XYZ file of C-alpha atoms in Angstrom:
596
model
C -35.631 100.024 19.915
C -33.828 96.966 18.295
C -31.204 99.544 17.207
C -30.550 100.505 20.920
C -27.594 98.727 23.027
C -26.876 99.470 26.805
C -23.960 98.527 28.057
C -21.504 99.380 31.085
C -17.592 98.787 31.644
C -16.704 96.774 34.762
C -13.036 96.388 36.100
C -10.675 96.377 38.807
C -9.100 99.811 39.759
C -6.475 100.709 37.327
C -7.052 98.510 34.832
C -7.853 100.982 32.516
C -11.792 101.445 31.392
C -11.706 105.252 31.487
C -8.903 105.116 28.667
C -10.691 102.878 27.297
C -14.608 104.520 27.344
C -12.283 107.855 26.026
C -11.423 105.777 22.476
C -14.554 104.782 22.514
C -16.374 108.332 22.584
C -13.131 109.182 20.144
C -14.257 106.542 17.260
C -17.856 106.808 17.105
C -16.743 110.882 16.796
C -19.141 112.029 20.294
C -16.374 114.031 21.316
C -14.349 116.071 18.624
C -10.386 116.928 18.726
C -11.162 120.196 20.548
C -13.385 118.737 23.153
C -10.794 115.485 24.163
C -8.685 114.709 26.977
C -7.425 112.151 29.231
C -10.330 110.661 31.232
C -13.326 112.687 29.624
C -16.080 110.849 31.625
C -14.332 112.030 34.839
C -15.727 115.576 35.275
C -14.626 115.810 39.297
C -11.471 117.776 39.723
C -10.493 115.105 42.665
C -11.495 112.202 39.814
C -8.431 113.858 37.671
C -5.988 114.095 40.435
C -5.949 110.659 41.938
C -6.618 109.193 38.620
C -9.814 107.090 39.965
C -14.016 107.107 39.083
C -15.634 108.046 41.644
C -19.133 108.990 40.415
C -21.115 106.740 37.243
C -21.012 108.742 34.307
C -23.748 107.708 31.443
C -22.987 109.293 27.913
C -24.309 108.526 24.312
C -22.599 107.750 21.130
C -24.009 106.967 17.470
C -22.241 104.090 15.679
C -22.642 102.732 11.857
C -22.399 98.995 11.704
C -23.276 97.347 8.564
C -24.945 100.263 7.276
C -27.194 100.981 10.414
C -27.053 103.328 12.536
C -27.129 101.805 16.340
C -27.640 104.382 19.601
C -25.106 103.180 22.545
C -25.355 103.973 25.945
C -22.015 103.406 27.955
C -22.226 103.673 31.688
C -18.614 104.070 33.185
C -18.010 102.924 35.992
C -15.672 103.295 39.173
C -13.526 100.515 40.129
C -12.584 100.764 43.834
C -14.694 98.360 46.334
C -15.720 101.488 48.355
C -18.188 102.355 45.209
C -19.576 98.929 44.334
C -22.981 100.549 45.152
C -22.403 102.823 42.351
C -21.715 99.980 39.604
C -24.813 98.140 41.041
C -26.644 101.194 39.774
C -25.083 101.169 36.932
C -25.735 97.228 36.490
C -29.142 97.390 36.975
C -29.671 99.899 34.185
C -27.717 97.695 31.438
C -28.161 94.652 29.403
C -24.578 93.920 29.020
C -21.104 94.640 30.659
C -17.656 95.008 28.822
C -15.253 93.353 31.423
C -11.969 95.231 31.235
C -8.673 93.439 32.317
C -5.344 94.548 32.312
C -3.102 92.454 29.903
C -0.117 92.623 32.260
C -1.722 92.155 36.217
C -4.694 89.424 35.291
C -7.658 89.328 37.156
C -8.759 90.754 40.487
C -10.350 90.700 43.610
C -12.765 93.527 42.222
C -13.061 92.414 38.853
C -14.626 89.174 40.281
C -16.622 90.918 42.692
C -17.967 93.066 39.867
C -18.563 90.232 37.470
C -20.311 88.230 40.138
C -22.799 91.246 40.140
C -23.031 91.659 36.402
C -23.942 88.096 36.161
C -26.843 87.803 38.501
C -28.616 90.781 36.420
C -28.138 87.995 33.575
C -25.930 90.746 31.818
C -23.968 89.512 28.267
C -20.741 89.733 29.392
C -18.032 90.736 26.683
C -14.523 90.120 27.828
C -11.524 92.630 26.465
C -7.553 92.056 27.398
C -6.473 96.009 27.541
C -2.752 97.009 28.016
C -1.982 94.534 25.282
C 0.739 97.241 24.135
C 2.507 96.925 27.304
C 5.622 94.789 26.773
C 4.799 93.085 30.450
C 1.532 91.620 28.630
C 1.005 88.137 29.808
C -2.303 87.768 27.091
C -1.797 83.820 27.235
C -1.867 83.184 30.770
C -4.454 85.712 31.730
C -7.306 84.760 28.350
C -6.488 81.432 31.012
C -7.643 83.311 33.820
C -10.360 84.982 32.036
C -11.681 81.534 30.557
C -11.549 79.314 33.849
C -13.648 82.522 35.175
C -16.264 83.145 33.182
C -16.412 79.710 31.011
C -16.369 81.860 27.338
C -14.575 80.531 24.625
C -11.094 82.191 23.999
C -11.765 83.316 20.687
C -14.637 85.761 22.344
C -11.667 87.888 24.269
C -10.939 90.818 22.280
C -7.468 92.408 22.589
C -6.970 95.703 22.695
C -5.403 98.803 24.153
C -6.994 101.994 25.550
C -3.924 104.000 25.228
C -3.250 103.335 21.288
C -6.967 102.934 20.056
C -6.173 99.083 18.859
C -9.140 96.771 18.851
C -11.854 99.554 20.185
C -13.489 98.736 16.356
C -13.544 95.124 17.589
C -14.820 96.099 20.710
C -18.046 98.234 19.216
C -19.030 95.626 16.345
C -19.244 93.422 19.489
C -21.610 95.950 21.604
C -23.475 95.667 18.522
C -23.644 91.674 17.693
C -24.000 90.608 21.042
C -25.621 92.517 23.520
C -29.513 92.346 23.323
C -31.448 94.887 22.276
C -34.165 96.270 25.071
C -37.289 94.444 25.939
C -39.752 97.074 26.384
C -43.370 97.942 25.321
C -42.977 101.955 24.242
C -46.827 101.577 23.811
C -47.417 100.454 27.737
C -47.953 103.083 31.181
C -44.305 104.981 31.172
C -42.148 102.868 33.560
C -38.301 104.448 34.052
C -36.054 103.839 36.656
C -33.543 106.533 38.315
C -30.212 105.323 38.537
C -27.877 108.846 39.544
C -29.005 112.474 39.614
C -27.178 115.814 39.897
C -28.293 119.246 41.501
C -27.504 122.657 39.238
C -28.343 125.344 41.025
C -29.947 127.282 38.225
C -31.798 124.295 36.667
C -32.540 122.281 40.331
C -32.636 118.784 40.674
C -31.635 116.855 37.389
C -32.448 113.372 37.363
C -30.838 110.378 35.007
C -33.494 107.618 34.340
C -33.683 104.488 31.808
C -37.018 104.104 30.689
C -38.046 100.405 30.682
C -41.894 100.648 29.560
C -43.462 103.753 27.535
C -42.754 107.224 26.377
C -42.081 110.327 28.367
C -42.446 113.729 26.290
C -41.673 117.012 27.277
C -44.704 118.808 29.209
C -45.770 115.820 30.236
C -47.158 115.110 34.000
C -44.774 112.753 35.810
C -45.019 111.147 39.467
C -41.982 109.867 41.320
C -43.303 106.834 42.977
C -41.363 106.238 46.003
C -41.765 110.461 47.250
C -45.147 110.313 45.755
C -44.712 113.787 44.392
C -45.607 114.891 41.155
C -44.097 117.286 38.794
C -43.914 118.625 35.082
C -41.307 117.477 32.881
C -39.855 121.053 31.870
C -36.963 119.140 29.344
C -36.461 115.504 28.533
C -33.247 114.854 26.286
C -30.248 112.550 26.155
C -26.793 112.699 27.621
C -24.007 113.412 25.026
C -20.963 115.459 25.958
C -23.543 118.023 27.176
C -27.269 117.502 27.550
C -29.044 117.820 24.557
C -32.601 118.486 25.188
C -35.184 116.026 22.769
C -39.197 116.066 22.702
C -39.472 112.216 23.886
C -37.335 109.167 25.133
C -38.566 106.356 24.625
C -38.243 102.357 25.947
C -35.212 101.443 26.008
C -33.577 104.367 26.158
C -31.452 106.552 28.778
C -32.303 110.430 29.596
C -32.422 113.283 31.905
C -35.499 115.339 33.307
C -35.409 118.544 34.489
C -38.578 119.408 36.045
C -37.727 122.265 38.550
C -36.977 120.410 41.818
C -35.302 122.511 44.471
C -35.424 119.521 46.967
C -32.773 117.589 46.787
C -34.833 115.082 49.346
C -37.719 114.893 46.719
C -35.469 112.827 44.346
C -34.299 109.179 45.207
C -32.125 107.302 43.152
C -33.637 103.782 42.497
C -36.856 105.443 42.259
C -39.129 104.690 39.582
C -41.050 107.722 37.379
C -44.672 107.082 35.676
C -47.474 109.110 34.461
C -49.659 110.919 36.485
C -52.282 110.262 34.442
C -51.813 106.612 32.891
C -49.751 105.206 35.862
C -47.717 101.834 35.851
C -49.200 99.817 38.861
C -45.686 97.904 40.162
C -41.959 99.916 41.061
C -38.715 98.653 38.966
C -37.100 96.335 41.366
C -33.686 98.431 41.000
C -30.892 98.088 42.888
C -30.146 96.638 46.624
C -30.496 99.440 49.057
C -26.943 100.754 50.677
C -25.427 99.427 53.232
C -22.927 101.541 55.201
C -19.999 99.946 56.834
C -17.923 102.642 58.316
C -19.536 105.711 60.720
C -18.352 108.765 61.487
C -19.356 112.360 62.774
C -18.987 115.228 60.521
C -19.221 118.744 62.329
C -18.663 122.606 61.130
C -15.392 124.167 62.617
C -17.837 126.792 63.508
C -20.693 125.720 65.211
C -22.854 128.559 63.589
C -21.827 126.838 60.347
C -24.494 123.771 60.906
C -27.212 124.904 58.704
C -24.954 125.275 55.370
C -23.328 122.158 56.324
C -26.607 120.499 56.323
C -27.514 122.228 52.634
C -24.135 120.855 51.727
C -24.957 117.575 52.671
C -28.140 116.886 51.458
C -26.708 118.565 47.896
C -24.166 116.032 47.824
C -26.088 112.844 48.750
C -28.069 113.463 45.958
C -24.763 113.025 43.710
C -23.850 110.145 45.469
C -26.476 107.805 47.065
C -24.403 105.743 48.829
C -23.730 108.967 51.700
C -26.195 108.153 54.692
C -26.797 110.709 57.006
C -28.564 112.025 60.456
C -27.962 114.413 62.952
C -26.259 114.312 66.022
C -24.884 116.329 68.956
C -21.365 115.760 70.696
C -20.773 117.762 74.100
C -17.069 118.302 72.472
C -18.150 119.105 69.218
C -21.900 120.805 69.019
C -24.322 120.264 66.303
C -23.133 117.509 63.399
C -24.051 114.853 61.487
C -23.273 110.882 61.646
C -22.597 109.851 58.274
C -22.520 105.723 57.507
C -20.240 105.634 54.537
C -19.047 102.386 52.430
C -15.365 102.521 53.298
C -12.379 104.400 54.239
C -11.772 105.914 50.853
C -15.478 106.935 50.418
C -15.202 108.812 53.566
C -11.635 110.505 52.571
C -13.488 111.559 49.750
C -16.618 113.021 51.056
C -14.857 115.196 53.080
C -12.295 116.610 50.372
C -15.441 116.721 48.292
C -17.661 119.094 51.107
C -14.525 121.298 51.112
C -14.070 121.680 47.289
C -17.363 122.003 46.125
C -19.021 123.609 49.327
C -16.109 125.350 51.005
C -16.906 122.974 54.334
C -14.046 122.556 56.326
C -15.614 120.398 58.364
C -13.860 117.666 61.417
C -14.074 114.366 61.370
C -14.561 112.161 64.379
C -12.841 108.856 64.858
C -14.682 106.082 62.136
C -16.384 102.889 63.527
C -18.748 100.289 62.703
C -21.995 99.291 63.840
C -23.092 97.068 67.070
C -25.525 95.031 68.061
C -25.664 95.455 72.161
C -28.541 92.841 73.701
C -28.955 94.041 77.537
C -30.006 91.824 80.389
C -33.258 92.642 80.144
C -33.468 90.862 76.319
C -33.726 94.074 74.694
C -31.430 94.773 71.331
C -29.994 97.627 70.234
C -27.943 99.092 67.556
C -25.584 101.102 68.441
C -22.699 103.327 65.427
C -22.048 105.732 68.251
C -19.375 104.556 71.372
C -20.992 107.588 73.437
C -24.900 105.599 72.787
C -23.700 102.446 74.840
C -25.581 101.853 78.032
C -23.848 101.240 81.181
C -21.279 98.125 81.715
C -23.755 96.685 84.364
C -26.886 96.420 81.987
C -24.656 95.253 79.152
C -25.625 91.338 78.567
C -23.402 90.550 75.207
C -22.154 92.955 72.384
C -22.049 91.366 68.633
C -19.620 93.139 66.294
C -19.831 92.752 62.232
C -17.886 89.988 60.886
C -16.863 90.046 56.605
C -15.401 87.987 54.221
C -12.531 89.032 52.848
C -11.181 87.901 49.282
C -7.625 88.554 48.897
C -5.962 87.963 45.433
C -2.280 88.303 45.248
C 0.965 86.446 44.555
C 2.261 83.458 45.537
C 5.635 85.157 47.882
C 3.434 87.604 49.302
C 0.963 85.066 51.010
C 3.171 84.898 54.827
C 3.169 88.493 55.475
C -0.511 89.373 54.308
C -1.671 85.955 56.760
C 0.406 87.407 59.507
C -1.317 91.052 58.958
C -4.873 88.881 58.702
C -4.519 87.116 61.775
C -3.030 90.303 63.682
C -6.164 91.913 62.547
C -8.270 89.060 64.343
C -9.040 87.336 61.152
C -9.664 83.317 60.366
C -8.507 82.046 57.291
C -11.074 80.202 55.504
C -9.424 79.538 52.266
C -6.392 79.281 49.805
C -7.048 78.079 45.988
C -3.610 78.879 43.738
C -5.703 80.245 40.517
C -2.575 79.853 38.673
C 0.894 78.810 39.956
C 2.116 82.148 41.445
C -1.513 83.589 42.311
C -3.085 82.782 45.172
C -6.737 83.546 46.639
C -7.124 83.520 50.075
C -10.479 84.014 51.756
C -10.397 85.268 55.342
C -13.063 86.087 58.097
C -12.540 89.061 59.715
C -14.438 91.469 62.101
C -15.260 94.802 59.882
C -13.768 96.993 62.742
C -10.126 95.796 61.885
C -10.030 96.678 58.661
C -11.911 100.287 58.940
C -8.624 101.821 59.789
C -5.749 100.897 57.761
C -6.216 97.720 56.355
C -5.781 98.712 52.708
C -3.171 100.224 53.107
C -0.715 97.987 55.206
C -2.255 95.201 52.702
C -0.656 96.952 50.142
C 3.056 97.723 51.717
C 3.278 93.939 53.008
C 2.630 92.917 49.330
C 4.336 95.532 47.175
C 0.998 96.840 45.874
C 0.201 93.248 43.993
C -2.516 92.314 46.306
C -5.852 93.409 45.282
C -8.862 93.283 47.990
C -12.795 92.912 48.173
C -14.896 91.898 50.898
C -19.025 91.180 51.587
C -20.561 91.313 54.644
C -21.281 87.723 56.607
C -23.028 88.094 60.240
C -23.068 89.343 63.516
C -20.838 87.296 66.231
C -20.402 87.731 70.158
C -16.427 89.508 70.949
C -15.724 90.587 74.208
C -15.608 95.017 73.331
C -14.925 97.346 75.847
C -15.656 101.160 75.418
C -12.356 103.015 75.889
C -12.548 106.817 76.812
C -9.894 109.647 76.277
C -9.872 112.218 79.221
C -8.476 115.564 79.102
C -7.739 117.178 82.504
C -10.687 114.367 83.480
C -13.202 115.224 80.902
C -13.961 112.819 78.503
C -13.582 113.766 74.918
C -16.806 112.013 73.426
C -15.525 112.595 69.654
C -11.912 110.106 70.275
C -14.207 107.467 72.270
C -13.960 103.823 70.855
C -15.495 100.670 70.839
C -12.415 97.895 70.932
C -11.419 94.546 71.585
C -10.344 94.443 75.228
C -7.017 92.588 73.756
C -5.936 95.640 71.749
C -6.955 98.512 74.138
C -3.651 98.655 75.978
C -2.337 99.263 73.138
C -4.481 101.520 71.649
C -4.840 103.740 74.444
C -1.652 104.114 75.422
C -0.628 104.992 71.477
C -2.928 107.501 71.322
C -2.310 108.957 74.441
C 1.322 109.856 72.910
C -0.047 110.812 69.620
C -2.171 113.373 71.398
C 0.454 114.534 73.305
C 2.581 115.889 70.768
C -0.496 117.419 68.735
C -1.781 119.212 71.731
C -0.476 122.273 71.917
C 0.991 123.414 75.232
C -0.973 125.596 77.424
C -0.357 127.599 80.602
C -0.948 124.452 82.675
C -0.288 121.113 83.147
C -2.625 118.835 80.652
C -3.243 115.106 81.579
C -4.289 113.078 78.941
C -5.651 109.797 79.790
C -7.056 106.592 78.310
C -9.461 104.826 80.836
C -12.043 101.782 80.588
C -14.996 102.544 82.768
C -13.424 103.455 86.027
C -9.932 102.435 85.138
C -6.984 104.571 83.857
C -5.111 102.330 80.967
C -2.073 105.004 79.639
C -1.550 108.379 80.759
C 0.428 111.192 78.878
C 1.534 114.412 80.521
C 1.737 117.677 78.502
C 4.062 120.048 80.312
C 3.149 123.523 80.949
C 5.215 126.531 79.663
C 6.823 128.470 82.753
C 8.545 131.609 83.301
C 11.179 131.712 85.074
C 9.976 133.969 88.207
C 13.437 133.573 90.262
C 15.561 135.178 87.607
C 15.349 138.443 89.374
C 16.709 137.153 92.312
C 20.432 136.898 92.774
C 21.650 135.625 96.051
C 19.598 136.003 99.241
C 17.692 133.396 100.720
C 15.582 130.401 99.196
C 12.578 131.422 101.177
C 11.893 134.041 99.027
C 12.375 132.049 95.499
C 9.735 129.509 97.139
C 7.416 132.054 97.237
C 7.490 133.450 94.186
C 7.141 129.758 93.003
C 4.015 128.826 95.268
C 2.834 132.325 93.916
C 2.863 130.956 90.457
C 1.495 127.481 91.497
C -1.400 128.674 92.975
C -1.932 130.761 89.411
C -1.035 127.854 87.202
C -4.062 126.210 89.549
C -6.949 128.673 89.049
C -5.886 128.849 85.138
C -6.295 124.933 84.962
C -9.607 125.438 86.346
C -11.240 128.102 84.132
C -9.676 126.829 80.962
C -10.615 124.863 77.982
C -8.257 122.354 76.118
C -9.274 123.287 72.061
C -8.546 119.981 70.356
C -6.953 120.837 67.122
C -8.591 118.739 63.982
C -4.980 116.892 63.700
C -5.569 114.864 66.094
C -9.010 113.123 65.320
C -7.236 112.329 62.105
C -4.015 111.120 63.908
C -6.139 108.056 65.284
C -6.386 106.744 62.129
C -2.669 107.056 61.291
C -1.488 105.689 64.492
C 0.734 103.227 63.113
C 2.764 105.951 61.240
């Protein structure tokens, strides 16, 4: 065990660590010429094309240091604040953290956020500049940054760069030196906590697990506390490139177990595994359980399609925890889900990800948070759908989620990103000038502002150079109303919102226009119309397409043109009232691009 080290690399998005876990895997030989490329770790075709971690990805290498050999377990992980939950994970599993910085942009709102977390797992934090090759390196002013940050000395900040290989030596003789070895007993009741798991549909359910306390062998009789359920463990082994199967892991260490699960239900990730026979009493306190800040509905195209949508859901919750999901039934829509993701990006994601993988094409209904509604009777409920909210007249208050936001950017930028904050409802709380042209601002602002397109007008008004991360705060009183889009006077439950009665106006009448020219026409007339409760807020008129029935008549009198036209009226009106306005998927995603 004293020859173990785990370890994970936290960092802002972009700032390099995948480069830098691929020289890694390069030096200590894991991965031979053959076997390399760019990002390694990131196995997801959609990982490769936007350049971004999505998933945790554990992998082993062997280093010689001093003559002895030393196992390492690196834990990538992704940068973006929409998978924070998945470097908690990774955090929990870990005695120390490499925090990555880029040489040229300094530290970020993430890289805080992430450090923050690293440090209250008491984690040995090991700082490395990267990008140092890049002739915009700044390494003096941002070992500054580093040093006011996390109060090391600035001879412990290695320098090195992911892209040429310099300094990764430096960087694994200081795995080595100083990050503990495990605490563990491998003598004690087998103790081993589940931090991701994958589903192969030859092999079922494979789980990833650090073992804390104890040995687990192959054949041995396991029980997954949390499910209760107990199984055989068919292979234990390690994670290299590939899995390589092994007859024990021991304390300390990091695995796999493949023990024949079909359900991907049966496996939870935080979950602890023990012996059947020789059980440890107490769970690993992992991880905090997810929180989801953005809902949506999913549904099939088809509505036959519901069952392999929900096979395709539960598969691919079980590669990424942080999905939450139940079902639900729209009168526009049919049978679905409501899925409570962690942001914007997460969602964008899941559904590329159910098409990809699953071949789901699958709409999306318009995102929002969740509310706390108290009625006048004292009763409280929660409430992530617009279409659950009781009647105006037994509404008493409605409390909408409030965050705080941490906004890190230069010093020019900081007008235009207060004017988008306070546009957005949001109180600034904050301003601290970390050097003298970087700024922090810290802003409260209600979560339903920034579901939409936050990020990204944060990042026009600033050029890209702010970076963003936020926490939850509380619940506070705002005076929502529930706007409704009607089409021919039915209501379209899927493009309902919950709003600020200041911004409906606008809202409704926006999308009433965006809808309009995504509609296709029809036979008849189409009103589209925004109303709150009773009241019609914006209408929109799509025009229908006519033939010209008085082109046969030259001359002669206008009696007769009238009636061919009331003939066709009276047919335009019995269409209007046997047919069906088919939304097309455009324009549930147009709501969220409104401002385009």
């Amino acid at each position: 065990m004293k020859n173990i080290r785990n370890f994970c690399i936290i960092a802002h998005i972009d700032h390099g660590k995948s480069t830098l876990a691929d020289r890694l895997l390069e030096f200590t030989g894991t991965v031979t010429d053959r076997q390399m490329q760019e990002q390694v770790l990131d196995d997801m075709e959609l990982e490769r094309e936007r350049g971004i971690t999505i998933k945790s990805h554990a992998i082993q290498m062997l280093y010689e240091h001093e003559g002895e050999n030393y196992v390492l377990n690196l834990i990538d992980t992704p940068g973006h604040v929409d998978f924070s939950y998945e470097v908690s994970r990774s955090i929990a599993s870990c005695d120390g953290a490499l925090l990555v910085v880029d040489a040229s942009q300094g530290i970020e709102a993430q890289t805080i956020s992430n450090l923050y977390l690293a440090m209250d797992h008491d984690l040995v934090i090991i700082p490395v500049l990267n990008k140092m090759d890049l002739a915009s390196a700044m390494p003096e002013e941002v070992s500054d940054q580093i040093v006011d940050l996390t109060g090391l000395q600035r001879d412990e900040i290695i320098h090195a760069s992911g892209k040429s290989g310099y300094g990764v030596d430096k960087i694994l003789d200081a795995i080595v030196e100083k990050i503990p070895a495990p605490k563990g007993d491998p003598e004690a009741p087998l103790q081993a906590l589940i931090f991701d798991s994958v589903f192969n549909s030859y092999r079922g359910v494979i789980a990833y697990y650090r073992v804390f306390n104890g040995v687990i062998r192959k054949g041995d009789k396991v029980k997954f506390v949390a499910t209760n359920k107990e199984y055989v463990a068919e292979e234990v082994g390690v994670l290299l490139l590939e899995k390589s199967p092994r007859e024990s892991i021991s304390a300390g260490n990091v695995g796999y177990i493949i023990s024949g699960i079909k359900e991907a239900k049966e496996v939870k990730v935080g979950d602890t595994i023990t012996h059947v026979d020789r059980p440890h009493i107490e769970a690993i306190k992992g991880f905090e359980d997810v929180k989801p800040m953005v809902y949506a509905g999913i549904y099939p195209v088809e509505t036959d399609d519901f069952e392999e949508l929900r096979s395709a859901v539960e598969k691919l919750q079980l590669n990424d925890a942080s999905l939450v999901y139940e079902p639900e039934s729209s009168a526009a829509l049919g049978f679905g889900f409501r899925c409570g993701f962690l942001g914007m990006l997460h969602m964008e994601i899941i559904q590329e990800r159910l098409e990809r993988e699953f071949g789901m094409t699958v709409i999306t209904t318009v995102p929002n948070v969740s509310y706390h509604v108290f009625t006048k009777k004292g009763q409280q409920l929660i409430v992530n759908n617009p279409s659950e909210l009781p009647d105006v007249t037994y509404v008493d208050r409605i409390e909408e989620p409030f965050i705080i936001a941490q906004i890190i950017t230069k010093s020019e930028y900081i007008g235009p990103i207060i004017k988008l904050c306070i546009d957005k409802r949001g109180v600034i709380r904050n301003q601290i000038y970390l050097t003298s042209d970087r700024v922090e601002l810290s802003f409260e602002l209600p979560l339903a502002e920034i579901v939409f397109d936050f990020y990204d007008r944060l990042k026009s008004v600033s050029r890209g150079y702010a970076s963003f991360d936020y926490h939850t705060s509380e619940y506070k009183e705002a005076d929502l109303v529930k706007l409704d889009i009607l089409l021919n006077a039915e209501p379209v439950d899927a493009l309902s919102a919950l709003i600020h009665r200041e911004n409906s106006y606008d809202f409704g009448r926006r999308i009433c226009e965006k809808l309009r020219k995504l509609i296709p026409r029809q036979q008849y007339d189409i009103a589209i119309q925004a109303s709150i409760g009773a009241k019609i807020i914006a209408r929109e008129t799509i025009k229908a397409f006519r033939k010209d029935v008085t082109a046969k008549c030259y001359g002669g009198d206008i009696t007769r043109k009238r009636k061919l036209l009331e003939k066709q009226k009276k047919g335009k009106r019995r269409m209007r009232q046997i047919g069906s306005v088919e939304v097309p998927q455009s324009a549930f995603l147009a709501v969220l691009k409104l401002n385009e």
